[in-house]
Coordinates of C-alpha atoms and ligand atoms in Angstrom, one line a residue:
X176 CA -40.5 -128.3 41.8
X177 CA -44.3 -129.3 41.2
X178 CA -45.1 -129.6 37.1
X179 CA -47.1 -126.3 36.8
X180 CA -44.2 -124.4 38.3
X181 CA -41.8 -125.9 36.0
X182 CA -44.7 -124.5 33.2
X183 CA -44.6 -121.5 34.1
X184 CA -40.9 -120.9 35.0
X185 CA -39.6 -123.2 32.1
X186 CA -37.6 -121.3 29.5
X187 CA -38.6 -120.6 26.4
X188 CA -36.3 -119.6 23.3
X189 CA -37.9 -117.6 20.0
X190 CA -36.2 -117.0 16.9
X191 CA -37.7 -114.9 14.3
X192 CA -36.1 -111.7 12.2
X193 CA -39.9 -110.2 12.5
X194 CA -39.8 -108.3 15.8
X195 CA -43.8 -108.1 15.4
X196 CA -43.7 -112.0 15.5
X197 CA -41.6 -111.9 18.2
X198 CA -43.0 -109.3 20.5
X199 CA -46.8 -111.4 19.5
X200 CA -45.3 -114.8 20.9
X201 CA -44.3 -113.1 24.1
X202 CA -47.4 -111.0 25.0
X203 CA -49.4 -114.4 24.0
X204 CA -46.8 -116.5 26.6
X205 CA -46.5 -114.0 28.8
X206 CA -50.6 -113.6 29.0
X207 CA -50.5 -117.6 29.7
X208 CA -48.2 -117.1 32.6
X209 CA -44.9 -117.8 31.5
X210 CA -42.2 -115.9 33.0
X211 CA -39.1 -116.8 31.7
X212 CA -38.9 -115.8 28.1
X213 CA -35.9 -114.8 25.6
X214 CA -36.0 -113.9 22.1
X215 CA -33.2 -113.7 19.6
X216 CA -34.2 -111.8 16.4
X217 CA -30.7 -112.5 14.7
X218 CA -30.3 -116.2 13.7
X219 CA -26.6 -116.2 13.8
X220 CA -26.7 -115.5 17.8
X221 CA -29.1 -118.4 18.6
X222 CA -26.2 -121.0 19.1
X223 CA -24.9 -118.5 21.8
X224 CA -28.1 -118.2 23.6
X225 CA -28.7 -122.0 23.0
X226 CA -25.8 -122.8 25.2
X227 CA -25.6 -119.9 27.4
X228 CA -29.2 -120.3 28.4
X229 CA -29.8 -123.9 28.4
X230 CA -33.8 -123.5 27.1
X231 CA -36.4 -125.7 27.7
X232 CA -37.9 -125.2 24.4
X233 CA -37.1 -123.3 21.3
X234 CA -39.9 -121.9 18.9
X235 CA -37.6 -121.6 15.8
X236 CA -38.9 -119.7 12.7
X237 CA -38.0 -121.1 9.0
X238 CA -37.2 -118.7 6.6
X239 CA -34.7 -116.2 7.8
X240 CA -31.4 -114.5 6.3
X241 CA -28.2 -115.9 7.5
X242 CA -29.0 -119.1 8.9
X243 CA -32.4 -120.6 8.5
X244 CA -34.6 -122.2 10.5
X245 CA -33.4 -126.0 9.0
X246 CA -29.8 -124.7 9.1
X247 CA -30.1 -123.4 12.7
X248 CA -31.9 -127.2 13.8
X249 CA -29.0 -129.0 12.1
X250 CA -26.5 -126.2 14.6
X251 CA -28.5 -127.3 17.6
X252 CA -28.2 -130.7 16.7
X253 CA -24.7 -130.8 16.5
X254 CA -24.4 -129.1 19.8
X255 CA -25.7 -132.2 21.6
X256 CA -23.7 -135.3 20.5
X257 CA -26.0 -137.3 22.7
X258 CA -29.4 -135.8 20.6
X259 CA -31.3 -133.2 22.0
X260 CA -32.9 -133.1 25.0
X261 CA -35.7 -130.7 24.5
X262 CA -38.4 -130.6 22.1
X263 CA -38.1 -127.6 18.9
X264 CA -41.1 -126.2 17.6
X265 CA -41.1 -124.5 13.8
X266 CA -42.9 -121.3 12.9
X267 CA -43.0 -121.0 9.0
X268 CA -45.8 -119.4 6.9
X269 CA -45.6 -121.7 4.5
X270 CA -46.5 -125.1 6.5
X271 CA -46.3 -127.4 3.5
X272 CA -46.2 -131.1 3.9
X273 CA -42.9 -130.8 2.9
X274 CA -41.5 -128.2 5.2
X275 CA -43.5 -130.1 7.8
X276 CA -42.0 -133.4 6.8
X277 CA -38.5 -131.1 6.8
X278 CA -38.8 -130.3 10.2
X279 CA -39.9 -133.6 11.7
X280 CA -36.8 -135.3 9.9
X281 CA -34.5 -132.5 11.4
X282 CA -35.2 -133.1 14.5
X283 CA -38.5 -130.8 15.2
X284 CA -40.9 -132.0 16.8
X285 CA -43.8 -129.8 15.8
X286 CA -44.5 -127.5 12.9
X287 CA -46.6 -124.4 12.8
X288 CA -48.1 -122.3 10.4
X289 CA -48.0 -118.4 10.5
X290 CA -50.2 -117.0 11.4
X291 CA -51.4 -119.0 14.4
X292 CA -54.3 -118.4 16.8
X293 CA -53.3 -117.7 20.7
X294 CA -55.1 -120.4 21.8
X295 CA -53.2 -122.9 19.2
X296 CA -49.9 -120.9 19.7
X297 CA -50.2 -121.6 23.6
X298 CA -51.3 -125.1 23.8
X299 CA -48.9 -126.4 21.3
X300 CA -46.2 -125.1 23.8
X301 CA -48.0 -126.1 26.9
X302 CA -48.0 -129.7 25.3
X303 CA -44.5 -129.7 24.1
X304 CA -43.1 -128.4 27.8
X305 CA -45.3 -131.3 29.3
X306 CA -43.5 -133.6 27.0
X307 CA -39.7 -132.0 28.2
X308 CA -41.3 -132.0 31.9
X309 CA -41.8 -136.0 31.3
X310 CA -38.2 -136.3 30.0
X311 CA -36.4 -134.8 32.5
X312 CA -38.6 -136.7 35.3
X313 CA -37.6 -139.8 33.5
X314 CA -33.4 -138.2 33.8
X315 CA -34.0 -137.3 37.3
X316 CA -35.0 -140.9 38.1
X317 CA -32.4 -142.6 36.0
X318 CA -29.7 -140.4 37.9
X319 CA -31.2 -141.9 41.2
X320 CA -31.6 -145.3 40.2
X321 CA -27.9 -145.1 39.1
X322 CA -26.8 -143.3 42.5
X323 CA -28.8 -146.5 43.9
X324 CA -26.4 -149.1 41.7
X325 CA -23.7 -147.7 42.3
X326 CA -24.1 -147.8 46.2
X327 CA -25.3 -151.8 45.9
X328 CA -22.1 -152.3 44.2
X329 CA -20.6 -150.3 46.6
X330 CA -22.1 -152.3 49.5
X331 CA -21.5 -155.8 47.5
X332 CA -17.2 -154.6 47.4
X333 CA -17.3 -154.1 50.6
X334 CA -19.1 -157.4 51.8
X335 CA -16.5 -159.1 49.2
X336 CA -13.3 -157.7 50.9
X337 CA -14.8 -158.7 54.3
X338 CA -15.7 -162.0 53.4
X339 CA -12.5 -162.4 51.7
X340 CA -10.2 -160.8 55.1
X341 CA -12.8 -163.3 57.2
X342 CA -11.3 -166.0 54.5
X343 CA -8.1 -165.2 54.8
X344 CA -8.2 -164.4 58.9
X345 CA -9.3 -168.2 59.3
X346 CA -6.8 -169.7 56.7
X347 CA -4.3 -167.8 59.0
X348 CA -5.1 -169.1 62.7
X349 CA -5.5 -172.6 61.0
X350 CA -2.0 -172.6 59.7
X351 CA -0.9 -171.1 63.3
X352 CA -3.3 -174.0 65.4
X353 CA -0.9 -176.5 63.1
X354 CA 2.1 -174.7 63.8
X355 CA 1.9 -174.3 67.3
X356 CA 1.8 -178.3 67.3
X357 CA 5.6 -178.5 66.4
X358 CA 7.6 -175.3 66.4
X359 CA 7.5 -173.4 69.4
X360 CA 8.6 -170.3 68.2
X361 CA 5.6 -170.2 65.9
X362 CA 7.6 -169.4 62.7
X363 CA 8.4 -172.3 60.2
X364 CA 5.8 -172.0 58.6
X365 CA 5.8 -168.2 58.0
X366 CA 9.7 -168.4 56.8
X367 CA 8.6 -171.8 54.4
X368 CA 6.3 -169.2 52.6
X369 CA 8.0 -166.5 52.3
X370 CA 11.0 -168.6 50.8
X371 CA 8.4 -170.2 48.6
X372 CA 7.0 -167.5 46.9
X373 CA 10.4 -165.9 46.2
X374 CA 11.1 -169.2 44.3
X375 CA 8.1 -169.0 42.5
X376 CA 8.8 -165.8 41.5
X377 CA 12.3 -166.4 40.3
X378 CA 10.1 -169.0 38.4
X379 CA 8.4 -166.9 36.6
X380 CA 5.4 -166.9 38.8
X381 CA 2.9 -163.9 38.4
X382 CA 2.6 -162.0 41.6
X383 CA -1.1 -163.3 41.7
X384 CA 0.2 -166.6 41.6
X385 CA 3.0 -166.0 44.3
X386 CA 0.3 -164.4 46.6
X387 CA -1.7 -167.5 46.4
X388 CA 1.3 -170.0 46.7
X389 CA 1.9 -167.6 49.8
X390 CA -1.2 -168.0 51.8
X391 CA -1.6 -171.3 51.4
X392 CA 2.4 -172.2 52.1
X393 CA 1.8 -171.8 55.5
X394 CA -1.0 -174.6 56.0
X395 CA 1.2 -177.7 54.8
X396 CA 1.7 -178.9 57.9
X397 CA -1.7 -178.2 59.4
X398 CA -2.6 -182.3 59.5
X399 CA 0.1 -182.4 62.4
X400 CA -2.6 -181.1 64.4
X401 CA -3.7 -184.5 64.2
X402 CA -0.2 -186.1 65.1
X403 CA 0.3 -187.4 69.0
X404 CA 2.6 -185.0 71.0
X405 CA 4.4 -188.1 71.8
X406 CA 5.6 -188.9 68.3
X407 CA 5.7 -185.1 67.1
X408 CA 7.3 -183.8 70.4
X409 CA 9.9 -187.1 70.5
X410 CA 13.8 -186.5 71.2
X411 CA 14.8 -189.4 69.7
X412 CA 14.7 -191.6 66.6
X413 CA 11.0 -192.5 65.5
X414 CA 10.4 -196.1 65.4
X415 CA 8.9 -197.1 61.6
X416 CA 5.3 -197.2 63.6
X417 CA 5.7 -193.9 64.3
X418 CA 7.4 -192.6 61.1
X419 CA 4.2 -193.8 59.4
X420 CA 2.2 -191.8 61.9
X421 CA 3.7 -188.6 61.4
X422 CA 3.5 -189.3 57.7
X423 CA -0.2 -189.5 57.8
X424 CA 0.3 -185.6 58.7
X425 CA -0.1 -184.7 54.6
X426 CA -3.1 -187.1 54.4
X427 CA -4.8 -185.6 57.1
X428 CA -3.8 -182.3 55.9
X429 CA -5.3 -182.3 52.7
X430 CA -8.4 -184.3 54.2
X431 CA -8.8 -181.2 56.5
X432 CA -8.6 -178.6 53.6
X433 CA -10.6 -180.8 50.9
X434 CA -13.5 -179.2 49.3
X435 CA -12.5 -175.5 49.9
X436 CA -14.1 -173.3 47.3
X437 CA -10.8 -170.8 47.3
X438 CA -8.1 -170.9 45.2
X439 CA -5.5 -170.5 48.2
X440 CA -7.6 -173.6 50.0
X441 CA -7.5 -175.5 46.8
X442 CA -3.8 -175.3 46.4
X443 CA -3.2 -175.5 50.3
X444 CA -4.7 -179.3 49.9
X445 CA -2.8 -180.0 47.0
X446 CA 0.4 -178.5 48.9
X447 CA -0.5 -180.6 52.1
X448 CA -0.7 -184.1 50.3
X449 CA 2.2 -183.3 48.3
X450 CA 5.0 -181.3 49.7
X451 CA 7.0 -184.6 51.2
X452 CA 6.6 -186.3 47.4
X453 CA 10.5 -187.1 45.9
X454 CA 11.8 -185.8 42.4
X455 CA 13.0 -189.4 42.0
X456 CA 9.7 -191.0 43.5
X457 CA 11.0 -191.6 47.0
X458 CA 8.9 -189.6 48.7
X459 CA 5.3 -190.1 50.5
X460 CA 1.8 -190.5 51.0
X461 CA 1.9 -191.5 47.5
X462 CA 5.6 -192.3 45.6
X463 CA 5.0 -189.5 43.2
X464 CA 8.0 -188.8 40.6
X465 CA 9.5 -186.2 38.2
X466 CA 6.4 -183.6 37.3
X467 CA 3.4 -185.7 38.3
X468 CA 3.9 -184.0 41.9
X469 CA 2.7 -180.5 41.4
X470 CA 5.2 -177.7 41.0
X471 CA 4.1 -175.9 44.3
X472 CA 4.5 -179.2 46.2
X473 CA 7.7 -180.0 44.3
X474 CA 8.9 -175.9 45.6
X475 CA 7.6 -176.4 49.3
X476 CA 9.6 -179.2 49.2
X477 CA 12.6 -177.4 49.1
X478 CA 11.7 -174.4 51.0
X479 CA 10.6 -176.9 53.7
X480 CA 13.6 -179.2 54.0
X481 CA 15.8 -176.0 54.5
X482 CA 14.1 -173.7 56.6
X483 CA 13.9 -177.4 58.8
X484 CA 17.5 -178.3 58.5
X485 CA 18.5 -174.7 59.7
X486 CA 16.4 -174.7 62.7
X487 CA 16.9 -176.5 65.9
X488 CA 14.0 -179.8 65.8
X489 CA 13.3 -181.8 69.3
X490 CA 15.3 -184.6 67.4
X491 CA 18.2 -182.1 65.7
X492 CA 20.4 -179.7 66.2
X493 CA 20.1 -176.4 63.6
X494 CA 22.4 -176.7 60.4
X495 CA 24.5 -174.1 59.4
X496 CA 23.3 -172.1 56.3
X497 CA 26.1 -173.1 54.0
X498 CA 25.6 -176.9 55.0
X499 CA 22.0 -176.3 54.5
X500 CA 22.3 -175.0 50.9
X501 CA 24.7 -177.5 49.8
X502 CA 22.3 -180.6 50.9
X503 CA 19.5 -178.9 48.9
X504 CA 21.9 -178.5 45.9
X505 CA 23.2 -182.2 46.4
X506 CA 19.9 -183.8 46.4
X507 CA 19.0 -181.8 43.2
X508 CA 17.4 -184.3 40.8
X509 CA 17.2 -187.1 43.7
X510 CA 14.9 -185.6 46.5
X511 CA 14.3 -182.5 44.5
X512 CA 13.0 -181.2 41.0
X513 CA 16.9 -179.5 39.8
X514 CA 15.2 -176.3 38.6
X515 CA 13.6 -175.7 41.4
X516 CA 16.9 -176.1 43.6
X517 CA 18.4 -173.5 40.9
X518 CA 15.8 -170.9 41.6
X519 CA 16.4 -171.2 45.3
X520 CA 20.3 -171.3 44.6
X521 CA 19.9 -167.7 43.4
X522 CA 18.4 -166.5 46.3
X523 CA 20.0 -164.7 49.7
X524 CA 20.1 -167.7 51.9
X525 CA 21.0 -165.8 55.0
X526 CA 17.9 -163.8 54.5
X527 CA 15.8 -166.9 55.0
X528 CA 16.7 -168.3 58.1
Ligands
FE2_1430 FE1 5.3 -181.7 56.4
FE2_1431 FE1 7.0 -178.1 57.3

């Protein structure tokens, strides 16, 4: 709507218990082309009107029975928690500096002493609907700069979640191109984190914690990719050569993964160098012992020597479950940290395999 429409169709209020006043400050409005006028003669009405009619202005006279003008402004004010949003103009016949300071501290803008010219009577309102005009340009363009943020932060989620299902998509075919290299059914390391974070969580883990251990569970083995076939692929016994080749798998792991940015990347390196550590420090790349080897190396650890020990290797025949379990719990405190091996002990073993 263009600013001299909103004028002339803007809605204007008047209180006064004079109907002569009244019926002069609509002829004089009226005359000045402004169409949408209401007047309310009793004061104890006007908070009805105020909020049935939403007005862009009210002209609000002073001295009245019932409620007066002050009492009324304090009324309106307490209408609007948030202050009011459109300007009050007060009609008194006796505009002392008083009244007028009165007014101004109530909440008025303007004061106005009866009786007033036409020409002063219409410009006063003409200025005072410019100034409501001006505030509710400034609303209009808060509510679209608003609509605006809240579709960039829209926009910036959604880039987020993509970046992070990218992320996640990529940490996911790396652990399978590692995989791939030794288990031909493509599962190891899917089973070694799902057994993992069900220790985790019967070790107190919080389930952001256990998501994180998750995804990067399945990227401990990834440095085989740099392992020959012949020594990863080999039927029979390694010769120590090529024990300390496939060993150099957790180096090369974590070499791979160093410098990642995410949390699941982060602890996927710390997994890879660490997850063939010892509880009693006869483990490798580095001879680690007790709690110096992180506790998600220290729980791969076991999640990986079992879900290995119950599968079928080039080199091995698959375990039975019950065998399986009772190695892990016999090498608690030797090859593994003992709580740990109790947190897997109360798990469904047949459920893991
Ligand atoms: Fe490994
Ligand atoms: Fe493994």
């Amino acid at each position: 709507m263009a600013p001299h429409e909103f004028l002339c169709s803007a809605k204007i209020l008047i209180v006064d218990d004079d109907e002569n006043t009244l019926a002069l400050g609509k002829t004089l409005l009226r005359t000045a082309g402004y169409t949408n006028i209401i007047t309310a003669l009793d004061s104890r009405q006007v908070l009805a009107h105020f909020v049935e009619e939403d007005p862009d202005i009210v002209i609000l006279d002073v001295l009245m029975p019932h409620l007066n003008g002050f009492q009324l402004l304090e009324l309106l004010q307490r209408s609007a928690p948030g202050g009011l949003s459109l300007p009050i103009l007060m009609m008194t016949a006796l505009p002392t500096p008083e009244m007028r300071h009165l007014a101004l501290v109530g909440g008025a803008v303007d004061l106005i002493g009866k009786p007033f010219t036409a020409e002063d009577f219409v410009l006063r309102v003409r200025n005072l609907l410019n100034i409501r005009l001006a505030f509710r340009d400034v609303q209009q363009q808060n509510q679209v700069l608003f609509a605006e943020l809240l579709n960039r932060a829209e926009e910036v989620a959604d880039y987020q979640l993509e970046l992070n299902e990218a992320q996640l998509e990529v940490i996911a075919r790396l652990a399978h191109a590692g995989e791939q290299r030794d288990d031909q059914t493509g599962k190891h390391t899917q089973r070694v984190a799902v057994t993992s974070g069900l220790i985790a969580h019967g070790l107190g883990f919080s389930a952001g914690k256990v998501e994180v251990l998750q995804r990067a569970a399945p990227l401990h083995d990834v440095g085989k990719i740099g392992v020959p076939d012949s020594i990863l692929l080999k039927a029979g016994r390694l010769t120590p050569e090529e024990i300390r080749s496939m060993q150099q798998h957790c180096a090369m792991g974590s070499d791979l993964l160093s410098g990642g940015r995410s949390e699941i990347l982060q602890l996927a390196e710390d997994i890879a160098l660490s997850h063939h550590e010892k509880w009693d420090g006869c483990g490798y790349p580095r001879g680690l012992r007790g709690e110096s080897i992180p506790i998600e190396g220290r729980i791969l650890a076991v999640a990986d020597v079992f879900d290995a020990l119950t599968h079928e290797r080039p080199y091995k025949k698959a375990w039975a479950v019950e065998e399986a379990v009772a190695e892990i719990k016999l090498q608690s405190g030797r090859q593994f940290d003992p709580q740990i091996v109790e947190a897997f002990m109360a798990l469904r073993h047949e459920e893991l395999v």
